[in-house]
């Protein structure tokens, strides 16, 4: 019980500090996720030893479920933050990023892992799948806030948000492909991948999400029109919808993470969530409240011994993935991305493909289903590298681009 109270005090104090210092943090190299991670390290077994998550149970299992909940809440926030018509007007850009960009990042990351670490290709594919998605939680810290809104084009911010919202769920088949090939005969693995994973888990997840989001939006309208809502709360409805899709999707064996994003988009078409500015601000505040614990927990259970065992190869791999995983693909796809109208914003888009909570979720998912910890060890090291690199460069590059654009204008 004492550990629980300490954890509650830590999380509450952290959210309070981040809320009171949101503007300075937004303008500094120390992003909120990195701040929370360092806080967890300081309080964990490798720091002051105030909290010991190993005494609570399976640390990886806790991290996996916390990451799933965090992703769901963040994806709902992204879906409501986008203009309702955005995914339909800019579907070609999204299709290019998801159908060409994400598989390219998957293959580049896997081949780099295979080359640097010398692991078999199937093992390297586990790492590539875990880190191929652009993380919505860390990306939100880059595309929201005063610095981003003042300096970065709205078209860039919306495109990065929508990409990070959709590709977390769509990375699931890429994660499952090497998992199935390692655990089943090749014929059964490919059949399951095409039929079970794509048709039911991905397709069914989207359909269930759309149906629940549309039905919730219509029900909210119906209730408001009849005065059945005593104290209307857009926030409580969207949080309840997130939990409903996450729970029901898992019970039905579908991709609940992708389902949440689809539900948020469908809900927004019915109620116009973007127009409810006050509730939208509250939604962002709740995102902060519920996303900080995942990084504190990550800091508490970070596998320092396993990282050291990787040696210089681990550091080299992290650097190469940050530099080469995304930028070459974005430069090649630039002609099909209207939002990338000039080279500087294209370079920023190619650099800011943060790796965070989604990688933590898939790394623990892979570990629990295969028994291999390679994706966990390498994936978490790359998450830390991404938090450092992207957190330290977000504000400076945004300022630099803003000055360049104003000088050009």
mmCIF file of C-alpha atoms in Angstrom:
data_model
loop_
_atom_site.group_PDB
_atom_site.id
_atom_site.type_symbol
_atom_site.label_atom_id
_atom_site.label_comp_id
_atom_site.label_asym_id
_atom_site.label_seq_id
_atom_site.Cartn_x
_atom_site.Cartn_y
_atom_site.Cartn_z
ATOM 1 C CA UNK A 1 0.000 0.000 0.000
ATOM 2 C CA UNK A 2 2.893 2.347 0.760
ATOM 3 C CA UNK A 3 4.284 1.823 -2.755
ATOM 4 C CA UNK A 4 0.875 2.658 -4.234
ATOM 5 C CA UNK A 5 0.689 5.910 -2.285
ATOM 6 C CA UNK A 6 4.230 6.823 -3.302
ATOM 7 C CA UNK A 7 3.356 6.113 -6.957
ATOM 8 C CA UNK A 8 0.211 8.254 -6.729
ATOM 9 C CA UNK A 9 2.159 11.103 -5.170
ATOM 10 C CA UNK A 10 4.872 10.828 -7.830
ATOM 11 C CA UNK A 11 2.461 10.869 -10.756
ATOM 12 C CA UNK A 12 0.351 13.657 -9.266
ATOM 13 C CA UNK A 13 3.396 15.786 -8.514
ATOM 14 C CA UNK A 14 4.847 15.186 -11.963
ATOM 15 C CA UNK A 15 1.640 16.169 -13.771
ATOM 16 C CA UNK A 16 1.387 19.263 -11.555
ATOM 17 C CA UNK A 17 4.948 20.311 -12.409
ATOM 18 C CA UNK A 18 4.472 19.640 -16.131
ATOM 19 C CA UNK A 19 1.205 21.609 -16.094
ATOM 20 C CA UNK A 20 2.719 24.599 -14.281
ATOM 21 C CA UNK A 21 5.844 24.606 -16.470
ATOM 22 C CA UNK A 22 4.212 23.632 -19.773
ATOM 23 C CA UNK A 23 5.356 26.737 -21.651
ATOM 24 C CA UNK A 24 9.036 26.603 -20.550
ATOM 25 C CA UNK A 25 9.150 22.851 -21.244
ATOM 26 C CA UNK A 26 7.568 23.420 -24.653
ATOM 27 C CA UNK A 27 10.345 25.877 -25.514
ATOM 28 C CA UNK A 28 13.240 23.862 -24.082
ATOM 29 C CA UNK A 29 15.133 20.730 -25.085
ATOM 30 C CA UNK A 30 13.528 18.815 -22.194
ATOM 31 C CA UNK A 31 10.243 17.430 -23.538
ATOM 32 C CA UNK A 32 7.544 16.242 -21.138
ATOM 33 C CA UNK A 33 8.011 12.517 -22.038
ATOM 34 C CA UNK A 34 11.771 12.764 -21.495
ATOM 35 C CA UNK A 35 11.229 14.627 -18.220
ATOM 36 C CA UNK A 36 8.877 11.859 -17.016
ATOM 37 C CA UNK A 37 11.324 9.123 -18.077
ATOM 38 C CA UNK A 38 14.223 10.759 -16.207
ATOM 39 C CA UNK A 39 11.943 11.183 -13.195
ATOM 40 C CA UNK A 40 11.208 7.446 -13.259
ATOM 41 C CA UNK A 41 14.910 6.581 -13.553
ATOM 42 C CA UNK A 42 15.722 8.826 -10.584
ATOM 43 C CA UNK A 43 13.105 7.157 -8.385
ATOM 44 C CA UNK A 44 13.708 3.586 -9.552
ATOM 45 C CA UNK A 45 16.139 0.805 -8.598
ATOM 46 C CA UNK A 46 18.968 2.498 -10.537
ATOM 47 C CA UNK A 47 18.385 5.809 -8.755
ATOM 48 C CA UNK A 48 17.053 6.546 -5.284
ATOM 49 C CA UNK A 49 15.216 3.194 -5.137
ATOM 50 C CA UNK A 50 12.036 4.829 -3.874
ATOM 51 C CA UNK A 51 9.867 2.689 -6.177
ATOM 52 C CA UNK A 52 10.496 -0.919 -7.178
ATOM 53 C CA UNK A 53 8.053 -2.009 -9.924
ATOM 54 C CA UNK A 54 9.334 -5.586 -9.806
ATOM 55 C CA UNK A 55 7.602 -5.903 -6.435
ATOM 56 C CA UNK A 56 4.279 -5.090 -8.126
ATOM 57 C CA UNK A 57 4.378 -8.030 -10.548
ATOM 58 C CA UNK A 58 5.498 -8.543 -14.156
ATOM 59 C CA UNK A 59 6.921 -5.168 -15.186
ATOM 60 C CA UNK A 60 6.666 -5.832 -18.917
ATOM 61 C CA UNK A 61 3.047 -6.939 -18.646
ATOM 62 C CA UNK A 62 2.212 -3.776 -16.715
ATOM 63 C CA UNK A 63 4.003 -1.678 -19.321
ATOM 64 C CA UNK A 64 2.191 -3.407 -22.202
ATOM 65 C CA UNK A 65 -1.263 -2.770 -20.763
ATOM 66 C CA UNK A 66 -0.409 0.770 -19.656
ATOM 67 C CA UNK A 67 0.929 1.486 -23.157
ATOM 68 C CA UNK A 68 -2.243 0.129 -24.759
ATOM 69 C CA UNK A 69 -4.427 2.390 -22.623
ATOM 70 C CA UNK A 70 -2.132 5.365 -23.217
ATOM 71 C CA UNK A 71 -2.190 4.819 -26.975
ATOM 72 C CA UNK A 72 -5.968 4.567 -26.981
ATOM 73 C CA UNK A 73 -6.427 7.864 -25.127
ATOM 74 C CA UNK A 74 -3.835 9.627 -27.264
ATOM 75 C CA UNK A 75 -5.318 8.352 -30.528
ATOM 76 C CA UNK A 76 -8.777 9.536 -29.515
ATOM 77 C CA UNK A 77 -7.309 12.977 -28.781
ATOM 78 C CA UNK A 78 -5.622 13.091 -32.199
ATOM 79 C CA UNK A 79 -8.805 12.047 -34.013
ATOM 80 C CA UNK A 80 -10.744 14.843 -32.307
ATOM 81 C CA UNK A 81 -7.981 17.401 -32.855
ATOM 82 C CA UNK A 82 -7.944 16.928 -36.632
ATOM 83 C CA UNK A 83 -10.428 18.862 -38.765
ATOM 84 C CA UNK A 84 -13.330 16.435 -39.392
ATOM 85 C CA UNK A 85 -12.839 16.486 -43.160
ATOM 86 C CA UNK A 86 -9.051 16.146 -43.113
ATOM 87 C CA UNK A 87 -8.702 12.339 -43.591
ATOM 88 C CA UNK A 88 -11.133 12.423 -46.524
ATOM 89 C CA UNK A 89 -9.671 15.479 -48.272
ATOM 90 C CA UNK A 90 -6.052 14.387 -47.838
ATOM 91 C CA UNK A 91 -6.511 10.641 -48.174
ATOM 92 C CA UNK A 92 -3.918 10.401 -50.969
ATOM 93 C CA UNK A 93 -1.134 11.773 -48.763
ATOM 94 C CA UNK A 94 -2.146 9.434 -45.940
ATOM 95 C CA UNK A 95 -2.253 6.471 -48.315
ATOM 96 C CA UNK A 96 1.257 7.263 -49.570
ATOM 97 C CA UNK A 97 2.649 7.504 -46.028
ATOM 98 C CA UNK A 98 0.892 4.386 -44.774
ATOM 99 C CA UNK A 99 1.159 2.110 -47.821
ATOM 100 C CA UNK A 100 4.658 3.101 -48.925
ATOM 101 C CA UNK A 101 6.310 5.073 -46.124
ATOM 102 C CA UNK A 102 5.601 2.750 -43.208
ATOM 103 C CA UNK A 103 6.651 -0.504 -44.976
ATOM 104 C CA UNK A 104 9.829 1.295 -46.108
ATOM 105 C CA UNK A 105 10.589 2.282 -42.503
ATOM 106 C CA UNK A 106 9.892 -1.315 -41.436
ATOM 107 C CA UNK A 107 12.330 -2.742 -43.992
ATOM 108 C CA UNK A 108 15.032 -0.098 -43.457
ATOM 109 C CA UNK A 109 14.960 -0.603 -39.680
ATOM 110 C CA UNK A 110 15.034 -4.388 -40.065
ATOM 111 C CA UNK A 111 17.925 -4.373 -42.535
ATOM 112 C CA UNK A 112 19.942 -1.978 -40.388
ATOM 113 C CA UNK A 113 19.382 -4.254 -37.369
ATOM 114 C CA UNK A 114 20.378 -7.313 -39.408
ATOM 115 C CA UNK A 115 23.540 -5.571 -40.663
ATOM 116 C CA UNK A 116 24.723 -3.911 -37.442
ATOM 117 C CA UNK A 117 23.789 -6.611 -34.917
ATOM 118 C CA UNK A 118 24.358 -9.598 -37.180
ATOM 119 C CA UNK A 119 21.096 -11.219 -36.127
ATOM 120 C CA UNK A 120 19.022 -13.518 -38.398
ATOM 121 C CA UNK A 121 16.654 -11.585 -40.643
ATOM 122 C CA UNK A 122 13.502 -12.854 -38.899
ATOM 123 C CA UNK A 123 14.845 -11.621 -35.546
ATOM 124 C CA UNK A 124 15.724 -8.293 -37.113
ATOM 125 C CA UNK A 125 12.184 -8.050 -38.520
ATOM 126 C CA UNK A 126 10.868 -8.204 -34.947
ATOM 127 C CA UNK A 127 12.819 -5.024 -34.172
ATOM 128 C CA UNK A 128 11.734 -3.365 -37.422
ATOM 129 C CA UNK A 129 8.085 -4.070 -36.677
ATOM 130 C CA UNK A 130 8.302 -2.734 -33.140
ATOM 131 C CA UNK A 131 9.749 0.637 -34.159
ATOM 132 C CA UNK A 132 8.257 1.287 -37.617
ATOM 133 C CA UNK A 133 5.240 3.317 -36.413
ATOM 134 C CA UNK A 134 5.411 7.060 -35.789
ATOM 135 C CA UNK A 135 4.469 7.460 -32.166
ATOM 136 C CA UNK A 136 1.318 9.547 -31.530
ATOM 137 C CA UNK A 137 2.167 10.401 -27.917
ATOM 138 C CA UNK A 138 5.617 11.867 -28.560
ATOM 139 C CA UNK A 139 4.448 13.360 -31.883
ATOM 140 C CA UNK A 140 1.695 15.218 -30.036
ATOM 141 C CA UNK A 141 4.342 16.959 -27.945
ATOM 142 C CA UNK A 142 5.970 18.127 -31.191
ATOM 143 C CA UNK A 143 2.919 19.302 -33.176
ATOM 144 C CA UNK A 144 0.976 20.897 -30.311
ATOM 145 C CA UNK A 145 1.899 23.795 -28.066
ATOM 146 C CA UNK A 146 2.737 27.409 -28.749
ATOM 147 C CA UNK A 147 6.099 26.872 -30.467
ATOM 148 C CA UNK A 148 4.694 24.443 -33.054
ATOM 149 C CA UNK A 149 1.576 26.506 -33.751
ATOM 150 C CA UNK A 150 3.592 29.712 -34.190
ATOM 151 C CA UNK A 151 6.295 28.282 -36.455
ATOM 152 C CA UNK A 152 5.220 25.091 -38.220
ATOM 153 C CA UNK A 153 2.601 24.997 -41.014
ATOM 154 C CA UNK A 154 -0.806 23.642 -40.100
ATOM 155 C CA UNK A 155 -0.663 21.273 -43.081
ATOM 156 C CA UNK A 156 2.521 19.681 -41.693
ATOM 157 C CA UNK A 157 1.110 19.349 -38.181
ATOM 158 C CA UNK A 158 -2.122 17.760 -39.392
ATOM 159 C CA UNK A 159 -0.288 15.352 -41.691
ATOM 160 C CA UNK A 160 2.099 14.171 -38.969
ATOM 161 C CA UNK A 161 -0.776 13.824 -36.496
ATOM 162 C CA UNK A 162 -2.956 11.806 -38.865
ATOM 163 C CA UNK A 163 -0.053 9.588 -39.911
ATOM 164 C CA UNK A 164 0.871 8.850 -36.299
ATOM 165 C CA UNK A 165 -2.774 8.199 -35.481
ATOM 166 C CA UNK A 166 -3.302 5.638 -38.222
ATOM 167 C CA UNK A 167 0.009 3.829 -38.422
ATOM 168 C CA UNK A 168 0.074 2.597 -34.832
ATOM 169 C CA UNK A 169 -2.736 0.191 -35.558
ATOM 170 C CA UNK A 170 -1.602 -0.526 -39.115
ATOM 171 C CA UNK A 171 1.868 -1.476 -37.835
ATOM 172 C CA UNK A 172 0.228 -4.492 -36.191
ATOM 173 C CA UNK A 173 0.383 -6.742 -39.313
ATOM 174 C CA UNK A 174 4.061 -5.871 -39.776
ATOM 175 C CA UNK A 175 4.719 -6.821 -36.152
ATOM 176 C CA UNK A 176 2.766 -10.072 -36.475
ATOM 177 C CA UNK A 177 4.422 -11.232 -39.703
ATOM 178 C CA UNK A 178 7.779 -12.280 -38.144
ATOM 179 C CA UNK A 179 5.992 -13.437 -34.961
ATOM 180 C CA UNK A 180 3.854 -15.853 -37.006
ATOM 181 C CA UNK A 181 6.798 -17.014 -39.121
ATOM 182 C CA UNK A 182 8.752 -17.793 -35.957
ATOM 183 C CA UNK A 183 5.948 -19.653 -34.193
ATOM 184 C CA UNK A 184 4.005 -21.431 -36.986
ATOM 185 C CA UNK A 185 4.778 -23.442 -40.138
ATOM 186 C CA UNK A 186 5.304 -21.092 -43.086
ATOM 187 C CA UNK A 187 2.044 -22.034 -44.863
ATOM 188 C CA UNK A 188 -0.069 -21.561 -41.751
ATOM 189 C CA UNK A 189 1.741 -18.327 -40.903
ATOM 190 C CA UNK A 190 1.017 -16.698 -44.278
ATOM 191 C CA UNK A 191 -2.609 -17.876 -44.219
ATOM 192 C CA UNK A 192 -3.137 -16.451 -40.743
ATOM 193 C CA UNK A 193 -1.424 -13.221 -41.746
ATOM 194 C CA UNK A 194 -3.628 -12.585 -44.773
ATOM 195 C CA UNK A 195 -6.926 -13.926 -43.444
ATOM 196 C CA UNK A 196 -6.923 -13.583 -39.657
ATOM 197 C CA UNK A 197 -4.712 -10.532 -39.217
ATOM 198 C CA UNK A 198 -5.701 -8.371 -42.203
ATOM 199 C CA UNK A 199 -9.322 -9.345 -42.808
ATOM 200 C CA UNK A 200 -10.564 -9.823 -39.265
ATOM 201 C CA UNK A 201 -8.228 -8.127 -36.803
ATOM 202 C CA UNK A 202 -7.477 -5.033 -38.924
ATOM 203 C CA UNK A 203 -10.661 -4.876 -41.027
ATOM 204 C CA UNK A 204 -12.889 -5.917 -38.138
ATOM 205 C CA UNK A 205 -11.200 -3.437 -35.805
ATOM 206 C CA UNK A 206 -11.890 -0.576 -38.222
ATOM 207 C CA UNK A 207 -15.517 -1.601 -38.730
ATOM 208 C CA UNK A 208 -16.189 -1.995 -35.010
ATOM 209 C CA UNK A 209 -14.531 1.341 -34.279
ATOM 210 C CA UNK A 210 -16.503 3.175 -36.970
ATOM 211 C CA UNK A 211 -19.775 1.605 -35.835
ATOM 212 C CA UNK A 212 -19.228 2.451 -32.163
ATOM 213 C CA UNK A 213 -17.994 5.971 -32.924
ATOM 214 C CA UNK A 214 -20.929 6.727 -35.232
ATOM 215 C CA UNK A 215 -23.469 5.233 -32.804
ATOM 216 C CA UNK A 216 -22.008 7.183 -29.863
ATOM 217 C CA UNK A 217 -22.087 10.429 -31.839
ATOM 218 C CA UNK A 218 -25.701 9.914 -32.841
ATOM 219 C CA UNK A 219 -26.647 8.927 -29.288
ATOM 220 C CA UNK A 220 -25.004 12.087 -27.938
ATOM 221 C CA UNK A 221 -26.944 14.237 -30.402
ATOM 222 C CA UNK A 222 -30.180 12.454 -29.535
ATOM 223 C CA UNK A 223 -29.611 12.905 -25.800
ATOM 224 C CA UNK A 224 -28.706 16.593 -26.137
ATOM 225 C CA UNK A 225 -31.737 17.357 -28.308
ATOM 226 C CA UNK A 226 -34.060 15.929 -25.643
ATOM 227 C CA UNK A 227 -32.302 17.561 -22.721
ATOM 228 C CA UNK A 228 -31.321 14.251 -21.149
ATOM 229 C CA UNK A 229 -27.805 15.473 -20.352
ATOM 230 C CA UNK A 230 -27.807 17.309 -17.046
ATOM 231 C CA UNK A 231 -24.178 18.431 -17.306
ATOM 232 C CA UNK A 232 -22.946 17.691 -20.836
ATOM 233 C CA UNK A 233 -19.335 16.509 -20.859
ATOM 234 C CA UNK A 234 -17.687 15.870 -24.170
ATOM 235 C CA UNK A 235 -14.641 14.576 -22.291
ATOM 236 C CA UNK A 236 -16.481 11.866 -20.349
ATOM 237 C CA UNK A 237 -18.160 10.637 -23.538
ATOM 238 C CA UNK A 238 -14.897 10.369 -25.484
ATOM 239 C CA UNK A 239 -13.067 8.666 -22.613
ATOM 240 C CA UNK A 240 -15.909 6.180 -22.230
ATOM 241 C CA UNK A 241 -15.867 5.550 -25.993
ATOM 242 C CA UNK A 242 -12.116 4.923 -25.871
ATOM 243 C CA UNK A 243 -12.463 2.363 -23.078
ATOM 244 C CA UNK A 244 -15.441 0.715 -24.803
ATOM 245 C CA UNK A 245 -13.535 0.227 -28.069
ATOM 246 C CA UNK A 246 -10.363 -0.943 -26.325
ATOM 247 C CA UNK A 247 -12.232 -3.508 -24.236
ATOM 248 C CA UNK A 248 -14.745 -4.752 -26.786
ATOM 249 C CA UNK A 249 -12.153 -4.858 -29.552
ATOM 250 C CA UNK A 250 -9.891 -7.108 -27.497
ATOM 251 C CA UNK A 251 -12.793 -9.349 -26.464
ATOM 252 C CA UNK A 252 -13.709 -9.826 -30.129
ATOM 253 C CA UNK A 253 -10.091 -10.462 -31.119
ATOM 254 C CA UNK A 254 -9.664 -7.355 -33.280
ATOM 255 C CA UNK A 255 -7.116 -4.558 -33.448
ATOM 256 C CA UNK A 256 -8.497 -2.303 -30.738
ATOM 257 C CA UNK A 257 -5.816 0.402 -31.129
ATOM 258 C CA UNK A 258 -6.717 1.038 -34.756
ATOM 259 C CA UNK A 259 -10.365 0.744 -33.745
ATOM 260 C CA UNK A 260 -10.045 3.654 -31.302
ATOM 261 C CA UNK A 261 -8.676 5.976 -33.996
ATOM 262 C CA UNK A 262 -11.447 4.926 -36.392
ATOM 263 C CA UNK A 263 -14.027 5.465 -33.637
ATOM 264 C CA UNK A 264 -12.698 8.950 -32.922
ATOM 265 C CA UNK A 265 -12.879 9.944 -36.588
ATOM 266 C CA UNK A 266 -16.417 8.560 -36.949
ATOM 267 C CA UNK A 267 -17.547 10.246 -33.718
ATOM 268 C CA UNK A 268 -16.089 13.564 -34.876
ATOM 269 C CA UNK A 269 -18.093 13.426 -38.118
ATOM 270 C CA UNK A 270 -21.319 13.346 -36.119
ATOM 271 C CA UNK A 271 -20.676 15.845 -33.334
ATOM 272 C CA UNK A 272 -17.993 18.182 -34.682
ATOM 273 C CA UNK A 273 -15.574 17.667 -31.820
ATOM 274 C CA UNK A 274 -13.118 20.190 -33.221
ATOM 275 C CA UNK A 275 -15.644 22.990 -32.692
ATOM 276 C CA UNK A 276 -15.868 22.341 -28.946
ATOM 277 C CA UNK A 277 -12.705 24.284 -28.142
ATOM 278 C CA UNK A 278 -13.121 24.288 -24.373
ATOM 279 C CA UNK A 279 -13.640 20.541 -24.183
ATOM 280 C CA UNK A 280 -10.779 20.049 -26.650
ATOM 281 C CA UNK A 281 -8.440 21.833 -24.213
ATOM 282 C CA UNK A 282 -9.667 19.576 -21.396
ATOM 283 C CA UNK A 283 -9.006 16.533 -23.606
ATOM 284 C CA UNK A 284 -5.400 17.666 -24.082
ATOM 285 C CA UNK A 285 -5.040 18.124 -20.310
ATOM 286 C CA UNK A 286 -6.276 14.573 -19.702
ATOM 287 C CA UNK A 287 -3.826 13.323 -22.339
ATOM 288 C CA UNK A 288 -1.015 14.837 -20.258
ATOM 289 C CA UNK A 289 -2.411 13.304 -17.069
ATOM 290 C CA UNK A 290 -2.680 9.822 -18.541
ATOM 291 C CA UNK A 291 0.448 9.779 -20.723
ATOM 292 C CA UNK A 292 2.987 10.773 -18.069
ATOM 293 C CA UNK A 293 2.687 7.513 -16.058
ATOM 294 C CA UNK A 294 3.821 5.373 -19.004
ATOM 295 C CA UNK A 295 7.137 7.202 -19.232
ATOM 296 C CA UNK A 296 7.626 7.119 -15.456
ATOM 297 C CA UNK A 297 6.998 3.343 -15.520
ATOM 298 C CA UNK A 298 9.394 2.964 -18.434
ATOM 299 C CA UNK A 299 12.055 4.823 -16.459
ATOM 300 C CA UNK A 300 11.485 2.519 -13.497
ATOM 301 C CA UNK A 301 11.960 -0.746 -15.467
ATOM 302 C CA UNK A 302 14.421 0.418 -18.146
ATOM 303 C CA UNK A 303 16.760 -2.529 -18.973
ATOM 304 C CA UNK A 304 20.122 -0.865 -18.297
ATOM 305 C CA UNK A 305 22.088 -4.121 -18.063
ATOM 306 C CA UNK A 306 20.712 -5.343 -21.396
ATOM 307 C CA UNK A 307 21.545 -2.007 -23.037
ATOM 308 C CA UNK A 308 25.135 -2.191 -21.790
ATOM 309 C CA UNK A 309 25.390 -5.745 -23.124
ATOM 310 C CA UNK A 310 24.645 -4.456 -26.641
ATOM 311 C CA UNK A 311 27.888 -2.488 -26.513
ATOM 312 C CA UNK A 312 28.871 0.092 -29.153
ATOM 313 C CA UNK A 313 26.782 -1.767 -31.725
ATOM 314 C CA UNK A 314 23.600 -0.778 -29.878
ATOM 315 C CA UNK A 315 24.541 2.908 -29.915
ATOM 316 C CA UNK A 316 25.499 2.727 -33.603
ATOM 317 C CA UNK A 317 22.217 1.028 -34.487
ATOM 318 C CA UNK A 318 20.183 3.655 -32.610
ATOM 319 C CA UNK A 319 21.982 6.487 -34.422
ATOM 320 C CA UNK A 320 21.603 4.870 -37.846
ATOM 321 C CA UNK A 321 17.906 4.202 -37.320
ATOM 322 C CA UNK A 322 17.252 7.796 -36.235
ATOM 323 C CA UNK A 323 19.063 9.085 -39.325
ATOM 324 C CA UNK A 324 17.994 6.554 -41.976
ATOM 325 C CA UNK A 325 14.726 4.945 -40.883
ATOM 326 C CA UNK A 326 12.474 7.789 -42.075
ATOM 327 C CA UNK A 327 14.282 10.581 -43.921
ATOM 328 C CA UNK A 328 15.129 8.714 -47.179
ATOM 329 C CA UNK A 329 11.531 7.473 -47.504
ATOM 330 C CA UNK A 330 10.038 10.957 -46.991
ATOM 331 C CA UNK A 331 12.460 12.509 -49.521
ATOM 332 C CA UNK A 332 11.514 9.880 -52.123
ATOM 333 C CA UNK A 333 7.778 10.331 -51.452
ATOM 334 C CA UNK A 334 7.884 14.165 -51.464
ATOM 335 C CA UNK A 335 6.347 14.515 -54.995
ATOM 336 C CA UNK A 336 3.186 12.772 -53.741
ATOM 337 C CA UNK A 337 2.896 14.803 -50.521
ATOM 338 C CA UNK A 338 1.422 18.274 -51.270
ATOM 339 C CA UNK A 339 1.992 19.430 -47.679
ATOM 340 C CA UNK A 340 5.742 19.065 -48.266
ATOM 341 C CA UNK A 341 5.863 22.144 -50.469
ATOM 342 C CA UNK A 342 9.459 23.147 -49.684
ATOM 343 C CA UNK A 343 12.659 21.276 -48.835
ATOM 344 C CA UNK A 344 13.027 22.549 -45.232
ATOM 345 C CA UNK A 345 9.597 21.281 -44.136
ATOM 346 C CA UNK A 346 10.289 18.002 -45.961
ATOM 347 C CA UNK A 347 13.515 17.586 -43.988
ATOM 348 C CA UNK A 348 11.659 18.340 -40.753
ATOM 349 C CA UNK A 349 8.980 15.778 -41.677
ATOM 350 C CA UNK A 350 11.723 13.262 -42.444
ATOM 351 C CA UNK A 351 13.441 13.883 -39.127
ATOM 352 C CA UNK A 352 10.416 14.017 -36.829
ATOM 353 C CA UNK A 353 9.229 10.439 -36.854
ATOM 354 C CA UNK A 354 9.440 9.876 -33.093
ATOM 355 C CA UNK A 355 9.593 6.388 -31.598
ATOM 356 C CA UNK A 356 7.859 6.098 -28.237
ATOM 357 C CA UNK A 357 4.832 4.492 -26.603
ATOM 358 C CA UNK A 358 3.834 2.433 -29.648
ATOM 359 C CA UNK A 359 7.327 0.894 -29.706
ATOM 360 C CA UNK A 360 7.082 0.119 -25.981
ATOM 361 C CA UNK A 361 3.734 -1.572 -26.583
ATOM 362 C CA UNK A 362 4.897 -3.670 -29.521
ATOM 363 C CA UNK A 363 8.239 -4.550 -27.901
ATOM 364 C CA UNK A 364 6.476 -5.965 -24.834
ATOM 365 C CA UNK A 365 3.855 -7.601 -27.079
ATOM 366 C CA UNK A 366 6.588 -9.383 -29.061
ATOM 367 C CA UNK A 367 8.419 -10.450 -25.901
ATOM 368 C CA UNK A 368 5.300 -11.997 -24.363
ATOM 369 C CA UNK A 369 4.322 -13.905 -27.522
ATOM 370 C CA UNK A 370 7.688 -15.167 -28.718
ATOM 371 C CA UNK A 371 9.863 -15.315 -25.609
ATOM 372 C CA UNK A 372 12.546 -13.316 -27.444
ATOM 373 C CA UNK A 373 13.692 -10.106 -25.754
ATOM 374 C CA UNK A 374 15.661 -8.713 -28.704
ATOM 375 C CA UNK A 375 12.908 -6.312 -29.759
ATOM 376 C CA UNK A 376 12.454 -5.244 -26.125
ATOM 377 C CA UNK A 377 16.149 -4.517 -25.569
ATOM 378 C CA UNK A 378 16.852 -2.772 -28.874
ATOM 379 C CA UNK A 379 13.429 -1.150 -29.177
ATOM 380 C CA UNK A 380 13.576 0.475 -25.745
ATOM 381 C CA UNK A 381 17.116 1.755 -26.370
ATOM 382 C CA UNK A 382 15.897 3.399 -29.581
ATOM 383 C CA UNK A 383 12.926 4.900 -27.710
ATOM 384 C CA UNK A 384 15.340 6.627 -25.314
ATOM 385 C CA UNK A 385 17.489 7.801 -28.237
ATOM 386 C CA UNK A 386 14.384 9.167 -29.962
ATOM 387 C CA UNK A 387 13.188 10.991 -26.842
ATOM 388 C CA UNK A 388 16.614 12.615 -26.522
ATOM 389 C CA UNK A 389 17.128 13.462 -30.186
ATOM 390 C CA UNK A 390 13.612 14.564 -31.063
ATOM 391 C CA UNK A 391 12.981 16.242 -27.724
ATOM 392 C CA UNK A 392 16.182 18.285 -27.946
ATOM 393 C CA UNK A 393 15.650 19.350 -31.564
ATOM 394 C CA UNK A 394 11.882 19.970 -31.708
ATOM 395 C CA UNK A 395 11.840 23.556 -30.458
ATOM 396 C CA UNK A 396 15.110 24.724 -32.118
ATOM 397 C CA UNK A 397 14.148 23.375 -35.548
ATOM 398 C CA UNK A 398 10.626 24.803 -35.265
ATOM 399 C CA UNK A 399 12.067 28.234 -34.416
ATOM 400 C CA UNK A 400 14.570 27.979 -37.249
ATOM 401 C CA UNK A 401 11.898 27.041 -39.785
ATOM 402 C CA UNK A 402 9.610 29.823 -38.553
ATOM 403 C CA UNK A 403 12.362 32.428 -38.997
ATOM 404 C CA UNK A 404 13.189 31.040 -42.467
ATOM 405 C CA UNK A 405 9.541 31.172 -43.568
ATOM 406 C CA UNK A 406 9.008 34.715 -42.216
ATOM 407 C CA UNK A 407 12.238 35.880 -43.854
ATOM 408 C CA UNK A 408 11.204 34.362 -47.157
ATOM 409 C CA UNK A 409 7.759 35.982 -46.938
#
